[in-house]
């Protein structure tokens, strides 16, 4: 490549790389620097204390429990969301049989795609308000009202979905899955559109069932897309701040109730940063969150790596 070409490429890269360093890389470096101090947030002065914040961090039972809650989300939310999205996408694209014996989606598949995607257009704030109404701990709550009508719950003792330590995390998991399935259904449907119909029709002629078509054709050819979805969902569940702080806001500052049973790393971090004024300590939490997210992404990509299948 000639010098003129180098200058041409460098000219295009200079501005975006500079913006990336200023607005992405530099804040990370600043956060790490603040995590080594006793910065209070409001004060312009702070003292270097080395790794004291990190030592205190791993003796903080609330933060360690919050990591456990994030791990629980990390196990269940991606698995449930991806399995449901794959199943619905397969049924809407290759689950039916045409009159001529070809492969097509089930009847009404175009309408179902719109219905499934609808939760994705709702903001997290609206989602929190909606499900707070669903989970209300009185007869006026949609879920309790339904169970009372069926006689499964006593009207005098409704279930407190968001105030029961053993239920609150599962209630939040249901919200995230309901919100996310539609997006990944569309993502997988778009990937399935690129799979030649001839492959499905050849399998159909050979007597393959729907289960065999899914596991032998669809899933292997969509593996790269599934891998991407897994990483995205993993990053989502490592945050969860908006949903937890909104839906459990009456249980303490920045959510996390009851008694920290729904706390995640982000809510503990924001509580320390904005409520307790322990900004240097909160920055240490942010650094740990960043490292865990990077490790998660690398491990997921390597664990799900396989030979690419061409068609």
CSV table of C-alpha atoms in Angstrom, one decimal:
chain,number,residue,atom,x,y,z
A,1,UNK,CA,0.0,0.0,0.0
A,2,UNK,CA,1.4,3.4,-1.0
A,3,UNK,CA,1.9,6.3,1.4
A,4,UNK,CA,-1.0,8.2,-0.1
A,5,UNK,CA,-3.3,5.3,0.6
A,6,UNK,CA,-2.0,5.1,4.2
A,7,UNK,CA,-2.8,8.8,4.7
A,8,UNK,CA,-6.3,8.3,3.1
A,9,UNK,CA,-7.1,5.5,5.5
A,10,UNK,CA,-5.6,7.3,8.5
A,11,UNK,CA,-7.7,10.4,7.7
A,12,UNK,CA,-10.9,8.4,7.8
A,13,UNK,CA,-9.9,6.6,11.0
A,14,UNK,CA,-8.5,9.6,13.0
A,15,UNK,CA,-11.8,11.2,14.0
A,16,UNK,CA,-13.8,8.0,15.0
A,17,UNK,CA,-10.8,6.5,16.8
A,18,UNK,CA,-10.2,9.8,18.7
A,19,UNK,CA,-13.9,10.0,19.6
A,20,UNK,CA,-13.9,6.4,20.8
A,21,UNK,CA,-10.8,7.0,23.0
A,22,UNK,CA,-12.2,10.2,24.5
A,23,UNK,CA,-15.8,9.0,25.2
A,24,UNK,CA,-15.2,5.3,25.8
A,25,UNK,CA,-11.7,4.4,26.7
A,26,UNK,CA,-10.9,7.5,28.8
A,27,UNK,CA,-13.9,7.1,31.1
A,28,UNK,CA,-12.9,3.5,31.8
A,29,UNK,CA,-9.4,4.7,32.8
A,30,UNK,CA,-10.9,7.5,35.0
A,31,UNK,CA,-13.2,5.0,36.7
A,32,UNK,CA,-10.3,2.7,37.5
A,33,UNK,CA,-8.3,5.7,38.8
A,34,UNK,CA,-11.2,6.9,41.1
A,35,UNK,CA,-11.6,3.3,42.4
A,36,UNK,CA,-8.2,3.6,44.0
A,37,UNK,CA,-9.2,6.7,46.0
A,38,UNK,CA,-11.7,7.6,48.8
A,39,UNK,CA,-13.5,10.0,46.5
A,40,UNK,CA,-16.9,11.1,47.9
A,41,UNK,CA,-18.4,12.2,44.6
A,42,UNK,CA,-19.3,15.8,45.6
A,43,UNK,CA,-15.8,16.7,46.8
A,44,UNK,CA,-13.1,17.9,44.4
A,45,UNK,CA,-10.4,16.4,46.7
A,46,UNK,CA,-9.7,12.7,47.3
A,47,UNK,CA,-7.0,10.6,48.8
A,48,UNK,CA,-5.2,7.6,47.2
A,49,UNK,CA,-5.9,4.5,49.2
A,50,UNK,CA,-4.7,1.8,46.8
A,51,UNK,CA,-6.7,-1.4,46.7
A,52,UNK,CA,-8.6,-0.8,49.9
A,53,UNK,CA,-11.9,-0.4,48.0
A,54,UNK,CA,-11.4,-3.8,46.3
A,55,UNK,CA,-10.6,-5.5,49.6
A,56,UNK,CA,-13.7,-4.1,51.2
A,57,UNK,CA,-15.7,-5.1,48.1
A,58,UNK,CA,-15.1,-8.8,48.5
A,59,UNK,CA,-16.1,-8.6,52.2
A,60,UNK,CA,-19.3,-6.9,51.3
A,61,UNK,CA,-22.1,-9.5,51.7
A,62,UNK,CA,-24.7,-7.3,49.9
A,63,UNK,CA,-22.5,-7.0,46.8
A,64,UNK,CA,-21.5,-10.7,46.9
A,65,UNK,CA,-25.2,-11.7,47.1
A,66,UNK,CA,-25.9,-9.3,44.2
A,67,UNK,CA,-23.3,-11.1,42.1
A,68,UNK,CA,-25.1,-14.3,42.9
A,69,UNK,CA,-28.4,-12.8,41.7
A,70,UNK,CA,-26.7,-11.7,38.4
A,71,UNK,CA,-25.4,-15.3,38.0
A,72,UNK,CA,-28.9,-16.6,38.5
A,73,UNK,CA,-30.2,-14.2,35.8
A,74,UNK,CA,-27.3,-15.2,33.6
A,75,UNK,CA,-28.2,-18.9,33.8
A,76,UNK,CA,-32.0,-18.7,33.3
A,77,UNK,CA,-32.8,-15.6,31.2
A,78,UNK,CA,-30.6,-16.4,28.1
A,79,UNK,CA,-31.6,-20.1,28.1
A,80,UNK,CA,-35.3,-19.5,28.4
A,81,UNK,CA,-35.4,-16.5,26.0
A,82,UNK,CA,-33.3,-18.2,23.3
A,83,UNK,CA,-35.2,-21.5,23.5
A,84,UNK,CA,-38.6,-19.8,23.3
A,85,UNK,CA,-37.5,-17.5,20.5
A,86,UNK,CA,-36.0,-20.4,18.5
A,87,UNK,CA,-39.1,-22.5,18.9
A,88,UNK,CA,-41.5,-19.7,17.8
A,89,UNK,CA,-39.2,-18.6,15.0
A,90,UNK,CA,-39.0,-22.2,13.7
A,91,UNK,CA,-42.8,-22.6,13.8
A,92,UNK,CA,-43.4,-19.2,12.1
A,93,UNK,CA,-40.9,-20.0,9.3
A,94,UNK,CA,-40.7,-23.7,8.8
A,95,UNK,CA,-43.3,-25.3,11.1
A,96,UNK,CA,-46.1,-25.6,8.6
A,97,UNK,CA,-46.7,-27.5,5.4
A,98,UNK,CA,-47.9,-26.0,2.2
A,99,UNK,CA,-50.6,-27.4,0.0
A,100,UNK,CA,-48.1,-28.6,-2.5
A,101,UNK,CA,-46.1,-30.3,0.2
A,102,UNK,CA,-43.5,-27.5,0.6
A,103,UNK,CA,-42.3,-25.9,3.8
A,104,UNK,CA,-43.8,-22.7,5.1
A,105,UNK,CA,-44.7,-21.1,8.4
A,106,UNK,CA,-47.9,-21.9,10.4
A,107,UNK,CA,-51.1,-20.2,9.4
A,108,UNK,CA,-51.1,-16.6,10.5
A,109,UNK,CA,-47.4,-16.4,10.9
A,110,UNK,CA,-47.1,-12.8,9.8
A,111,UNK,CA,-49.6,-11.7,12.3
A,112,UNK,CA,-47.9,-13.7,15.1
A,113,UNK,CA,-44.6,-12.0,14.3
A,114,UNK,CA,-46.1,-8.6,15.0
A,115,UNK,CA,-47.8,-9.8,18.2
A,116,UNK,CA,-44.6,-11.4,19.6
A,117,UNK,CA,-42.6,-8.3,18.8
A,118,UNK,CA,-45.0,-5.9,20.4
A,119,UNK,CA,-43.4,-6.1,24.0
A,120,UNK,CA,-40.1,-5.0,22.4
A,121,UNK,CA,-41.5,-1.6,21.5
A,122,UNK,CA,-42.3,-0.8,25.2
A,123,UNK,CA,-39.6,1.1,27.1
A,124,UNK,CA,-38.3,-0.4,30.3
A,125,UNK,CA,-40.1,2.4,32.3
A,126,UNK,CA,-43.5,1.4,30.8
A,127,UNK,CA,-42.6,-2.2,31.3
A,128,UNK,CA,-42.0,-1.7,35.0
A,129,UNK,CA,-45.3,0.2,35.4
A,130,UNK,CA,-47.2,-2.5,33.5
A,131,UNK,CA,-45.8,-5.4,35.5
A,132,UNK,CA,-46.1,-3.5,38.8
A,133,UNK,CA,-49.9,-3.6,38.0
A,134,UNK,CA,-49.7,-7.3,37.2
A,135,UNK,CA,-47.8,-8.1,40.4
A,136,UNK,CA,-49.8,-5.9,42.8
A,137,UNK,CA,-50.1,-7.6,46.2
A,138,UNK,CA,-53.9,-7.1,46.5
A,139,UNK,CA,-57.0,-8.2,44.8
A,140,UNK,CA,-56.5,-5.4,42.2
A,141,UNK,CA,-53.4,-7.0,40.8
A,142,UNK,CA,-53.9,-8.8,37.6
A,143,UNK,CA,-52.1,-12.0,38.6
A,144,UNK,CA,-53.6,-12.2,42.1
A,145,UNK,CA,-57.0,-11.3,40.8
A,146,UNK,CA,-56.8,-14.1,38.3
A,147,UNK,CA,-55.7,-16.6,40.9
A,148,UNK,CA,-58.4,-15.5,43.3
A,149,UNK,CA,-61.0,-16.1,40.7
A,150,UNK,CA,-59.7,-19.6,40.2
A,151,UNK,CA,-59.8,-20.2,43.9
A,152,UNK,CA,-56.1,-20.9,44.1
A,153,UNK,CA,-55.3,-17.9,46.3
A,154,UNK,CA,-57.2,-16.6,49.4
A,155,UNK,CA,-58.5,-13.1,48.8
A,156,UNK,CA,-57.4,-12.1,52.3
A,157,UNK,CA,-53.9,-13.4,51.7
A,158,UNK,CA,-52.8,-12.4,48.2
A,159,UNK,CA,-49.3,-13.4,47.1
A,160,UNK,CA,-46.8,-10.6,47.4
A,161,UNK,CA,-44.8,-11.4,44.3
A,162,UNK,CA,-42.3,-8.5,44.6
A,163,UNK,CA,-42.0,-8.7,48.4
A,164,UNK,CA,-41.4,-12.4,48.8
A,165,UNK,CA,-37.6,-13.3,49.0
A,166,UNK,CA,-38.1,-16.6,47.2
A,167,UNK,CA,-40.3,-15.2,44.4
A,168,UNK,CA,-39.0,-11.7,43.5
A,169,UNK,CA,-36.1,-12.9,41.3
A,170,UNK,CA,-38.4,-15.3,39.4
A,171,UNK,CA,-40.9,-12.5,38.9
A,172,UNK,CA,-38.2,-10.3,37.4
A,173,UNK,CA,-37.0,-13.1,35.2
A,174,UNK,CA,-40.5,-13.5,33.8
A,175,UNK,CA,-40.6,-9.8,32.9
A,176,UNK,CA,-37.2,-9.9,31.0
A,177,UNK,CA,-38.1,-13.0,29.1
A,178,UNK,CA,-41.5,-11.6,28.1
A,179,UNK,CA,-39.9,-8.4,26.9
A,180,UNK,CA,-37.0,-10.1,25.0
A,181,UNK,CA,-38.5,-13.1,23.2
A,182,UNK,CA,-40.0,-11.0,20.5
A,183,UNK,CA,-36.8,-9.4,19.5
A,184,UNK,CA,-34.8,-12.6,19.3
A,185,UNK,CA,-37.7,-14.3,17.4
A,186,UNK,CA,-37.3,-11.6,14.7
A,187,UNK,CA,-33.5,-12.0,14.8
A,188,UNK,CA,-33.8,-15.8,14.3
A,189,UNK,CA,-36.5,-15.4,11.7
A,190,UNK,CA,-34.3,-13.1,9.7
A,191,UNK,CA,-31.5,-15.7,9.9
A,192,UNK,CA,-33.9,-18.5,8.9
A,193,UNK,CA,-34.9,-16.6,5.8
A,194,UNK,CA,-31.4,-17.1,4.4
A,195,UNK,CA,-31.6,-20.9,4.7
A,196,UNK,CA,-32.6,-22.3,1.3
A,197,UNK,CA,-36.1,-23.9,1.3
A,198,UNK,CA,-34.6,-26.8,-0.8
A,199,UNK,CA,-32.8,-28.1,2.3
A,200,UNK,CA,-36.1,-28.4,4.3
A,201,UNK,CA,-38.0,-29.8,1.4
A,202,UNK,CA,-35.2,-32.5,0.8
A,203,UNK,CA,-35.4,-33.4,4.4
A,204,UNK,CA,-39.2,-33.6,4.2
A,205,UNK,CA,-39.0,-35.9,1.2
A,206,UNK,CA,-36.6,-38.1,3.2
A,207,UNK,CA,-39.2,-38.4,6.0
A,208,UNK,CA,-37.7,-36.0,8.5
A,209,UNK,CA,-40.0,-34.9,11.3
A,210,UNK,CA,-40.2,-31.3,12.6
A,211,UNK,CA,-37.9,-32.1,15.5
A,212,UNK,CA,-35.3,-33.6,13.2
A,213,UNK,CA,-35.6,-30.6,10.9
A,214,UNK,CA,-35.0,-28.3,13.8
A,215,UNK,CA,-32.1,-30.1,15.4
A,216,UNK,CA,-30.4,-31.3,12.2
A,217,UNK,CA,-30.9,-28.3,9.9
A,218,UNK,CA,-32.2,-25.1,11.6
A,219,UNK,CA,-30.1,-25.1,14.8
A,220,UNK,CA,-26.7,-25.9,13.2
A,221,UNK,CA,-27.2,-23.2,10.5
A,222,UNK,CA,-28.3,-20.6,13.1
A,223,UNK,CA,-25.5,-21.3,15.5
A,224,UNK,CA,-23.7,-18.1,14.9
A,225,UNK,CA,-26.8,-16.1,15.4
A,226,UNK,CA,-27.6,-18.0,18.6
A,227,UNK,CA,-24.1,-17.3,19.8
A,228,UNK,CA,-24.5,-13.5,19.2
A,229,UNK,CA,-27.9,-13.6,21.0
A,230,UNK,CA,-26.3,-15.3,24.0
A,231,UNK,CA,-23.7,-12.6,24.4
A,232,UNK,CA,-26.2,-9.8,24.0
A,233,UNK,CA,-28.5,-11.3,26.7
A,234,UNK,CA,-25.5,-11.9,29.0
A,235,UNK,CA,-24.6,-8.3,28.8
A,236,UNK,CA,-28.2,-7.3,29.5
A,237,UNK,CA,-28.5,-9.4,32.6
A,238,UNK,CA,-25.2,-8.1,34.0
A,239,UNK,CA,-27.0,-4.7,34.3
A,240,UNK,CA,-30.7,-5.0,35.1
A,241,UNK,CA,-30.6,-1.6,36.9
A,242,UNK,CA,-33.7,0.1,35.4
A,243,UNK,CA,-36.0,-2.9,35.9
A,244,UNK,CA,-34.9,-3.8,39.4
A,245,UNK,CA,-34.8,-0.2,40.7
A,246,UNK,CA,-38.2,0.6,39.1
A,247,UNK,CA,-40.1,-2.6,40.1
A,248,UNK,CA,-38.7,-2.8,43.7
A,249,UNK,CA,-38.4,0.9,44.3
A,250,UNK,CA,-40.6,0.8,47.4
A,251,UNK,CA,-38.3,-1.6,49.2
A,252,UNK,CA,-35.3,0.7,49.6
A,253,UNK,CA,-33.1,3.2,47.8
A,254,UNK,CA,-32.6,2.2,44.1
A,255,UNK,CA,-34.6,-1.0,44.6
A,256,UNK,CA,-33.2,-4.3,45.7
A,257,UNK,CA,-35.9,-5.3,48.1
A,258,UNK,CA,-37.1,-7.1,50.1
A,259,UNK,CA,-34.0,-6.9,52.3
A,260,UNK,CA,-31.6,-6.9,49.3
A,261,UNK,CA,-33.0,-10.2,47.9
A,262,UNK,CA,-33.4,-8.7,44.4
A,263,UNK,CA,-30.2,-6.5,44.4
A,264,UNK,CA,-28.0,-6.8,41.4
A,265,UNK,CA,-24.5,-5.3,41.0
A,266,UNK,CA,-25.7,-2.2,39.3
A,267,UNK,CA,-28.3,-1.3,42.0
A,268,UNK,CA,-25.7,-1.8,44.8
A,269,UNK,CA,-23.2,0.4,42.8
A,270,UNK,CA,-25.7,3.2,42.2
A,271,UNK,CA,-26.8,3.1,45.9
A,272,UNK,CA,-23.3,3.6,47.0
A,273,UNK,CA,-22.5,6.2,44.4
A,274,UNK,CA,-25.6,8.4,44.8
A,275,UNK,CA,-27.2,7.6,48.2
A,276,UNK,CA,-24.2,6.8,50.5
A,277,UNK,CA,-21.7,9.1,48.8
A,278,UNK,CA,-19.1,6.3,48.5
A,279,UNK,CA,-18.2,7.1,44.9
A,280,UNK,CA,-14.7,5.6,44.9
A,281,UNK,CA,-16.1,2.4,46.3
A,282,UNK,CA,-18.8,2.4,43.7
A,283,UNK,CA,-16.2,2.9,40.9
A,284,UNK,CA,-14.5,-0.2,42.2
A,285,UNK,CA,-17.8,-2.1,41.7
A,286,UNK,CA,-18.0,-0.7,38.2
A,287,UNK,CA,-14.5,-2.0,37.4
A,288,UNK,CA,-15.5,-5.5,38.7
A,289,UNK,CA,-18.7,-5.4,36.6
A,290,UNK,CA,-16.6,-4.5,33.5
A,291,UNK,CA,-14.2,-7.3,34.1
A,292,UNK,CA,-16.9,-9.8,34.7
A,293,UNK,CA,-18.8,-8.8,31.6
A,294,UNK,CA,-15.6,-9.1,29.5
A,295,UNK,CA,-14.9,-12.5,31.0
A,296,UNK,CA,-18.4,-13.6,30.3
A,297,UNK,CA,-18.2,-12.5,26.7
A,298,UNK,CA,-14.9,-14.3,26.1
A,299,UNK,CA,-16.0,-17.5,27.8
A,300,UNK,CA,-19.4,-17.6,26.0
A,301,UNK,CA,-17.8,-17.0,22.6
A,302,UNK,CA,-15.2,-19.7,23.2
A,303,UNK,CA,-17.6,-22.2,24.7
A,304,UNK,CA,-20.0,-21.9,21.9
A,305,UNK,CA,-17.4,-21.8,19.1
A,306,UNK,CA,-17.7,-24.4,16.5
A,307,UNK,CA,-16.9,-24.9,12.8
A,308,UNK,CA,-18.9,-22.7,10.5
A,309,UNK,CA,-21.4,-24.6,8.4
A,310,UNK,CA,-21.8,-23.3,4.9
A,311,UNK,CA,-24.9,-23.8,2.7
